[in-house]
Short mmCIF file of C-alpha atoms and ligand atoms in Angstrom, two decimals:
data_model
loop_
_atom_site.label_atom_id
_atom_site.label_comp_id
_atom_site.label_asym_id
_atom_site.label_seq_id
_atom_site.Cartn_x
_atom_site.Cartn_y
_atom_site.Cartn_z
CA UNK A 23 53.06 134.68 227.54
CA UNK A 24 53.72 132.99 224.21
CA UNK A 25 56.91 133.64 222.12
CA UNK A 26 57.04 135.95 218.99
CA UNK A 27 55.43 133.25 216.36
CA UNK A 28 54.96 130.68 218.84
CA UNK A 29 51.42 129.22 218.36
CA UNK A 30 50.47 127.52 221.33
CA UNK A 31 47.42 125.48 221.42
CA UNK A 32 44.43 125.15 223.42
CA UNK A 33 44.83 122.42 226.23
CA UNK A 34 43.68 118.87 225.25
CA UNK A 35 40.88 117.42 227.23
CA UNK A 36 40.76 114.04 228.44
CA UNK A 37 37.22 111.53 229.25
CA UNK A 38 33.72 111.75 228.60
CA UNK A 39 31.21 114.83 228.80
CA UNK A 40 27.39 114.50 229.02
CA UNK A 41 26.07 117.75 227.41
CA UNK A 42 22.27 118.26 227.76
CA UNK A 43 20.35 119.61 225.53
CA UNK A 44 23.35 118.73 222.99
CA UNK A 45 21.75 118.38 220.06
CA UNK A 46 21.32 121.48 217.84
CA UNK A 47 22.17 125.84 218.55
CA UNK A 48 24.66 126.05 221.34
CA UNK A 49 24.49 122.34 222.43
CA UNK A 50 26.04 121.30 219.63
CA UNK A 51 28.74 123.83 219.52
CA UNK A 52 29.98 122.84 223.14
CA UNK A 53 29.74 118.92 221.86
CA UNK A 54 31.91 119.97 218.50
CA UNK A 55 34.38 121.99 220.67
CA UNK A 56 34.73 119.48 223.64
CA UNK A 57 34.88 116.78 220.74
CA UNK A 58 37.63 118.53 219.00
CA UNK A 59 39.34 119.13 222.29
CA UNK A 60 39.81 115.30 222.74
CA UNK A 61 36.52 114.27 225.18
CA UNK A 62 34.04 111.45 224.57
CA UNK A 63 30.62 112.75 224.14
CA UNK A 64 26.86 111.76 225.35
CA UNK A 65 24.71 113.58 223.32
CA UNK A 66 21.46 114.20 225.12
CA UNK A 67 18.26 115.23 222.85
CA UNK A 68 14.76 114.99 224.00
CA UNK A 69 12.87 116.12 220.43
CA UNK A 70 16.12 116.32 218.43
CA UNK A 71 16.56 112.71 217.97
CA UNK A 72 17.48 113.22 213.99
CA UNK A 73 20.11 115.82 214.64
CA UNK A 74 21.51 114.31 217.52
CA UNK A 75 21.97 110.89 215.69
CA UNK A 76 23.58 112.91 212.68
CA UNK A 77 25.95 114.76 215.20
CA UNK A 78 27.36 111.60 216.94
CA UNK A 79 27.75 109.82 213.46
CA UNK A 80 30.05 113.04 212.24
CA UNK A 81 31.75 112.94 215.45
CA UNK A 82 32.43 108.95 215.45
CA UNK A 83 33.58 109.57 211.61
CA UNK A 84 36.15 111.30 212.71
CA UNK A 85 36.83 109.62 215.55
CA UNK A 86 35.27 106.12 216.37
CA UNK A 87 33.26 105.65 219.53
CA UNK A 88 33.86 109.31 220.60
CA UNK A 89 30.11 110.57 220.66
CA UNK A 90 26.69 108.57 221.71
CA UNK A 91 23.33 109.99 221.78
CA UNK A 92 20.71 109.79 224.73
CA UNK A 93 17.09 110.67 224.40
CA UNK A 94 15.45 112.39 227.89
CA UNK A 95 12.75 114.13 228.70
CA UNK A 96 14.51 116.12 232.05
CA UNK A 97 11.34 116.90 233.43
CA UNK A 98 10.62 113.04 234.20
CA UNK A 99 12.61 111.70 237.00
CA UNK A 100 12.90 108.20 235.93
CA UNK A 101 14.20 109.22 232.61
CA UNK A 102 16.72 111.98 234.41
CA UNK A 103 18.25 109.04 236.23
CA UNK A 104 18.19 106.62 233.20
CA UNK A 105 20.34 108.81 231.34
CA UNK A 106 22.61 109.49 233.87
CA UNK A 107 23.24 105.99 234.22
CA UNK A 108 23.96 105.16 230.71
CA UNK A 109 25.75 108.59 230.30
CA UNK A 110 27.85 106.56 232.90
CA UNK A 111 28.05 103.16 231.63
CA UNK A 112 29.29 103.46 228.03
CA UNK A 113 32.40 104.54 228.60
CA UNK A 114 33.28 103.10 232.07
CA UNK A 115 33.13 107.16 233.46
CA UNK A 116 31.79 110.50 233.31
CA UNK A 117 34.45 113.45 233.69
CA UNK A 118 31.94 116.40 232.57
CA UNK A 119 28.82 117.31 232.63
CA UNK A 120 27.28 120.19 231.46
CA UNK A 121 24.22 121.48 232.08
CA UNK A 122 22.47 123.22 228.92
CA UNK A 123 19.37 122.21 227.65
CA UNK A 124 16.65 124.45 228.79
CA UNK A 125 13.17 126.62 228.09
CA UNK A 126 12.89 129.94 227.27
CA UNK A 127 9.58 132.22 226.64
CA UNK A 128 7.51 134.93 228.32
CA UNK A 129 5.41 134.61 231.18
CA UNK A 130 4.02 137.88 231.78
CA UNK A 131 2.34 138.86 235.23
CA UNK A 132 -0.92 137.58 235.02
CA UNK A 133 -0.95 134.67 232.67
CA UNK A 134 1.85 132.74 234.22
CA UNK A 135 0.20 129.26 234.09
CA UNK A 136 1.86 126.35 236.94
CA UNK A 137 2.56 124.09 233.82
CA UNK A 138 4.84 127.08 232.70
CA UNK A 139 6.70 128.09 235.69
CA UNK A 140 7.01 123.89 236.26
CA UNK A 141 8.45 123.63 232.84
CA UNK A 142 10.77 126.96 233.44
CA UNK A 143 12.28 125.95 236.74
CA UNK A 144 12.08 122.20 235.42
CA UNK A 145 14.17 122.56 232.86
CA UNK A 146 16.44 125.30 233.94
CA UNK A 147 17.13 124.68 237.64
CA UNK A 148 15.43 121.13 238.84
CA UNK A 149 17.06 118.87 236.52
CA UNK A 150 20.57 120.59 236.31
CA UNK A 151 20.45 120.05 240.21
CA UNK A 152 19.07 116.49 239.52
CA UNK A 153 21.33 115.54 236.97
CA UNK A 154 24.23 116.82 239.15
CA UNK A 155 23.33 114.68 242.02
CA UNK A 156 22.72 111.29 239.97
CA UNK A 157 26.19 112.41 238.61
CA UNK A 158 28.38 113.27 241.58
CA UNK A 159 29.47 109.65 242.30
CA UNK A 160 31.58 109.18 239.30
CA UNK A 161 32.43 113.25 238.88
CA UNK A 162 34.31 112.45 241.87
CA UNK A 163 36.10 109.31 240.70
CA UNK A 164 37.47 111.33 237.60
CA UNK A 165 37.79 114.05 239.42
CA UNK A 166 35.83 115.98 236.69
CA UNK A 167 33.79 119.34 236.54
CA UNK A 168 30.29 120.75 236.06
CA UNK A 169 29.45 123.60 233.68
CA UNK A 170 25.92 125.44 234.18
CA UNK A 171 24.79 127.32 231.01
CA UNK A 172 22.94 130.37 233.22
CA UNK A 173 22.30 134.09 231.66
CA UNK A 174 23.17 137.49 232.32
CA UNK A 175 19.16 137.85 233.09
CA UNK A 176 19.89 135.79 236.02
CA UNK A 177 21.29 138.94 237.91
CA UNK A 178 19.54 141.55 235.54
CA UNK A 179 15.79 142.27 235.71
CA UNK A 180 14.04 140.74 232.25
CA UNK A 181 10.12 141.91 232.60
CA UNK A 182 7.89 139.39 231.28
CA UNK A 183 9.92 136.80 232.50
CA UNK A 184 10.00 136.10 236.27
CA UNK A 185 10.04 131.69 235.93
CA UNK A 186 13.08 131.81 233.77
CA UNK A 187 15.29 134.44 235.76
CA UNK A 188 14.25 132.70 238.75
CA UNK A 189 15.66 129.66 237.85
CA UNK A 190 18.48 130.73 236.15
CA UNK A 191 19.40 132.90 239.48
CA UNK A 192 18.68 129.64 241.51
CA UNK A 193 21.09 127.58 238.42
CA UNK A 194 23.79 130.05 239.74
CA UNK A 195 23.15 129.39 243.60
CA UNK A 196 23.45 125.84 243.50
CA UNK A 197 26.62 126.26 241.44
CA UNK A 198 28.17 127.79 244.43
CA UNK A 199 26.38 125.43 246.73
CA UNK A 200 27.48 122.27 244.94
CA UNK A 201 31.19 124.14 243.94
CA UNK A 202 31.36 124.03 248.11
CA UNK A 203 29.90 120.35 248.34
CA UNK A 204 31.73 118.49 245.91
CA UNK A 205 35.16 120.03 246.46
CA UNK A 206 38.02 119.16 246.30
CA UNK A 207 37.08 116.23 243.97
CA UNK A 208 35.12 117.83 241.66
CA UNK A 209 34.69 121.79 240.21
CA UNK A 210 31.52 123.39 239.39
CA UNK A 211 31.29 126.55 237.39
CA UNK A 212 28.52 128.47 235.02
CA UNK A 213 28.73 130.47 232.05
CA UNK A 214 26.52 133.22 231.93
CA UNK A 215 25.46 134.29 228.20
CA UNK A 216 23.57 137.35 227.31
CA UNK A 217 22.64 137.20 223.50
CA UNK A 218 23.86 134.56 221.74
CA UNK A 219 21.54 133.59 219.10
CA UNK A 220 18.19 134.51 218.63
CA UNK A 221 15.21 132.95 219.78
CA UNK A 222 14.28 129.56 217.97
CA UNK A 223 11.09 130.61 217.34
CA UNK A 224 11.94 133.51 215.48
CA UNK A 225 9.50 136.03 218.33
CA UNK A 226 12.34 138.95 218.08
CA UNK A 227 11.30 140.91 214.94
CA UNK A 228 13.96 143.06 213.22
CA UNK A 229 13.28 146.23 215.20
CA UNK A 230 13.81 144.58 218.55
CA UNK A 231 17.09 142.94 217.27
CA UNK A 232 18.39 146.05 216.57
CA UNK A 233 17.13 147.80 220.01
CA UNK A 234 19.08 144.69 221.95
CA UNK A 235 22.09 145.10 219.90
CA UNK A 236 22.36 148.80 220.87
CA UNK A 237 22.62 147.57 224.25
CA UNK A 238 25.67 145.57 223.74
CA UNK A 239 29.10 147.23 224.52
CA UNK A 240 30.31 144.62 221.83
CA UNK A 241 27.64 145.67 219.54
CA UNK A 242 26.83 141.92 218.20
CA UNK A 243 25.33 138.54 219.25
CA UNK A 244 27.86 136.26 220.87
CA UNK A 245 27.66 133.09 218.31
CA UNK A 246 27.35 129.67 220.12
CA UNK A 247 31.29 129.18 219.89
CA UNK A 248 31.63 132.00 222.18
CA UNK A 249 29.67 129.75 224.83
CA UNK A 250 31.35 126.70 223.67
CA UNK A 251 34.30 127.86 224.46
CA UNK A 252 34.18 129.20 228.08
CA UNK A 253 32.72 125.99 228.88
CA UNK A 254 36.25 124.32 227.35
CA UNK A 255 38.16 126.51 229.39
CA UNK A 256 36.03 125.93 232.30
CA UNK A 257 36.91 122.30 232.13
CA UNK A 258 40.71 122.49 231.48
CA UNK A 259 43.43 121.95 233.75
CA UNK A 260 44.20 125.99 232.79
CA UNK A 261 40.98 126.15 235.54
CA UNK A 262 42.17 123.47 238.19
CA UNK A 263 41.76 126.54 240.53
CA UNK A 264 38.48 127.97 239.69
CA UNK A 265 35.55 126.43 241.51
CA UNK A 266 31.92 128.43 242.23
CA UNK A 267 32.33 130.95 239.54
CA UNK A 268 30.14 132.47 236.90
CA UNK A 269 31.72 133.35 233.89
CA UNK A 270 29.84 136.72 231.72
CA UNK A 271 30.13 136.08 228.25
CA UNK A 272 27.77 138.99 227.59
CA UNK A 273 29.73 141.19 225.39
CA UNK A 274 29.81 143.31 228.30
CA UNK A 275 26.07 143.87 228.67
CA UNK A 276 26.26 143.60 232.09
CA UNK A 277 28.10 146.20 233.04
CA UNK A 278 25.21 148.32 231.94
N1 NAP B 21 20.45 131.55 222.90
C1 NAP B 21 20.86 132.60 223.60
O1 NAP B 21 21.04 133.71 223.10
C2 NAP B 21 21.10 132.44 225.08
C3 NAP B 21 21.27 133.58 225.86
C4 NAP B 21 21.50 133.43 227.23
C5 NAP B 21 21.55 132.16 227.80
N2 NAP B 21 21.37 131.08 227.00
C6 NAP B 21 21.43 129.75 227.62
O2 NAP B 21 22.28 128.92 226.83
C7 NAP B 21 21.77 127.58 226.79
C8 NAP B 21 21.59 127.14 225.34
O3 NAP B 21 20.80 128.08 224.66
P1 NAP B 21 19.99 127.67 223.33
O4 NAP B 21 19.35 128.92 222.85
O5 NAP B 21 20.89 126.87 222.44
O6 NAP B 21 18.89 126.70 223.99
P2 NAP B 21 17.53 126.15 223.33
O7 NAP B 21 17.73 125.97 221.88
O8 NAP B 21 16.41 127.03 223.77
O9 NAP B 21 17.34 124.77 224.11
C9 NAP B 21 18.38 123.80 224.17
C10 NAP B 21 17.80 122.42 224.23
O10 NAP B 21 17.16 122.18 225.49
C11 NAP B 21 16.45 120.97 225.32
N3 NAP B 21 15.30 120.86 226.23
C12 NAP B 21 14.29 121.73 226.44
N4 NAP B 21 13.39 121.20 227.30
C13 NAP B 21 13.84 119.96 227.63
C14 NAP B 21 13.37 118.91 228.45
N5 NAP B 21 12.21 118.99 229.13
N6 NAP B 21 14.09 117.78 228.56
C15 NAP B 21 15.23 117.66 227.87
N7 NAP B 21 15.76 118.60 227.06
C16 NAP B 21 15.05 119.74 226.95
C17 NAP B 21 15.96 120.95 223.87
O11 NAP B 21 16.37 119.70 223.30
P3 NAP B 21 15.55 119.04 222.05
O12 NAP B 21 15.70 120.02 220.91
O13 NAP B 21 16.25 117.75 221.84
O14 NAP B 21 14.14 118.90 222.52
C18 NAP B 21 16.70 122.13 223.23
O15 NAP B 21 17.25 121.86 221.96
C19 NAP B 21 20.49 127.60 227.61
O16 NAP B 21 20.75 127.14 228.91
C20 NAP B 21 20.07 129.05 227.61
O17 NAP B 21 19.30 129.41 228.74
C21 NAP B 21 21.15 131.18 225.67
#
């Protein structure tokens, strides 16, 4: 419990994180908080070269050699492993790695097309799993941590949807899987979000905004810090003892 008027700050974080999918939305906020929080950041883009160059230049501003960017395409083994190996080489070690970049759109019942539910599980369950493997090794040298980005729809039914909750409940699985595997050298947690920005495409028109919202103890969107940081917390000492857990950050959506 802190004093009366004692401020006490968030615990610094030591090494280098690999955040997928790091570019821009909540990618970026996790790389600005686990930046600000001390860590050494690979930047992985796949299209968001341009912002991902202008994040690691801010970053290295304010802090030299602190932040590199990688370009991937995660559904391309050779180019999975590639960046895990330079995620691993630049700074002699890899401490974090969080797994965030993903796809997200329907796929009603009927017109769910292979290259859909290939890019769906790709992105949201194969290469997390992937990238965790070619990772492991030096995760257990530091002794560092893995943060999963999941979603509250992973446990809750989202019609139109199926690929994506699938993988997203399969994303939580093999967090509890690899939280068994890997310990006692390395953690492995997920966060689950519910809303926390809106769509980058801009396919939730006002109406349905407002229809989600009412669904939302909290009665808002999250905001990408939210996410940003229960994945700091996740990888601070503060959770040396939490392994195989998935954090809600769902302003209490699923309890509904
Ligand atoms: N936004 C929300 O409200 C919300 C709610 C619940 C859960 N979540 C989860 O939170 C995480 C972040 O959400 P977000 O909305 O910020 O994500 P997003 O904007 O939909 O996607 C994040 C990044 O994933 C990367 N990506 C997609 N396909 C890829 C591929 N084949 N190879 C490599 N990278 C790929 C993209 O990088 P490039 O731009 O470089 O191509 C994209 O910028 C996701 O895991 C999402 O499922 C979000």
């Amino acid at each position: 419990m802190n004093l009366p008027g004692e401020v006490r700050s968030a615990p610094a974080l030591e090494g280098t994180a690999l955040v997928t999918g790091g570019a821009r939305r909540v990618g970026a906020a996790i790389v600005r908080t686990l930046h600000q929080a001390g860590m050494n950041l690979v930047i992985h883009y796949r299209a968001s070269g341009a912002d991902a160059r202008a994040l690691a230049a801010e970053l290295n501003l304010l802090r030299p050699d602190s932040a590199l960017s990688l370009g991937a395409n995660l559904l391309k083994a050779d180019q999975l492993a590639l960046l895990a190996a330079q995620a691993q080489q630049h700074w002699g070690r890899l401490d974090a790695l969080v797994n965030n970049a993903s796809t997200y759109y329907e796929t009603p019942l009927g017109s769910i097309s292979e290259s859909a539910f290939d890019d769906l599980i790709g992105t949201n369950l194969k290469a997390p799993l992937f990238l965790s493997q070619a990772c492991a090794p030096a995760l257990r040298q530091a002794r560092g941590a893995i943060v999963n980005v999941s979603d509250l729809y992973a446990r809750k039914p989202l019609p139109r949807r199926a690929p994506y909750c699938a993988a997203k409940a399969g994303l939580e699985a093999i967090t509890r899987v690899l939280a068994l595997e890997l310990a006692p050298q390395v953690r492995v947690n997920a966060v689950a979000p519910s809303g926390i920005l809106w769509p980058i495409d801009d396919s939730v028109e006002e109406a349905r905004q407002a229809e989600h919202l009412a669904r939302v103890p909290m009665g808002r969107l999250g905001g990408a810090e939210a996410i940003a940081e229960a994945v700091r917390y996740l990888l601070s000492p503060a959770a040396g003892f939490v392994t195989g857990t998935v954090l809600a950050v769902d302003g209490g959506e699923g309890l509904l």
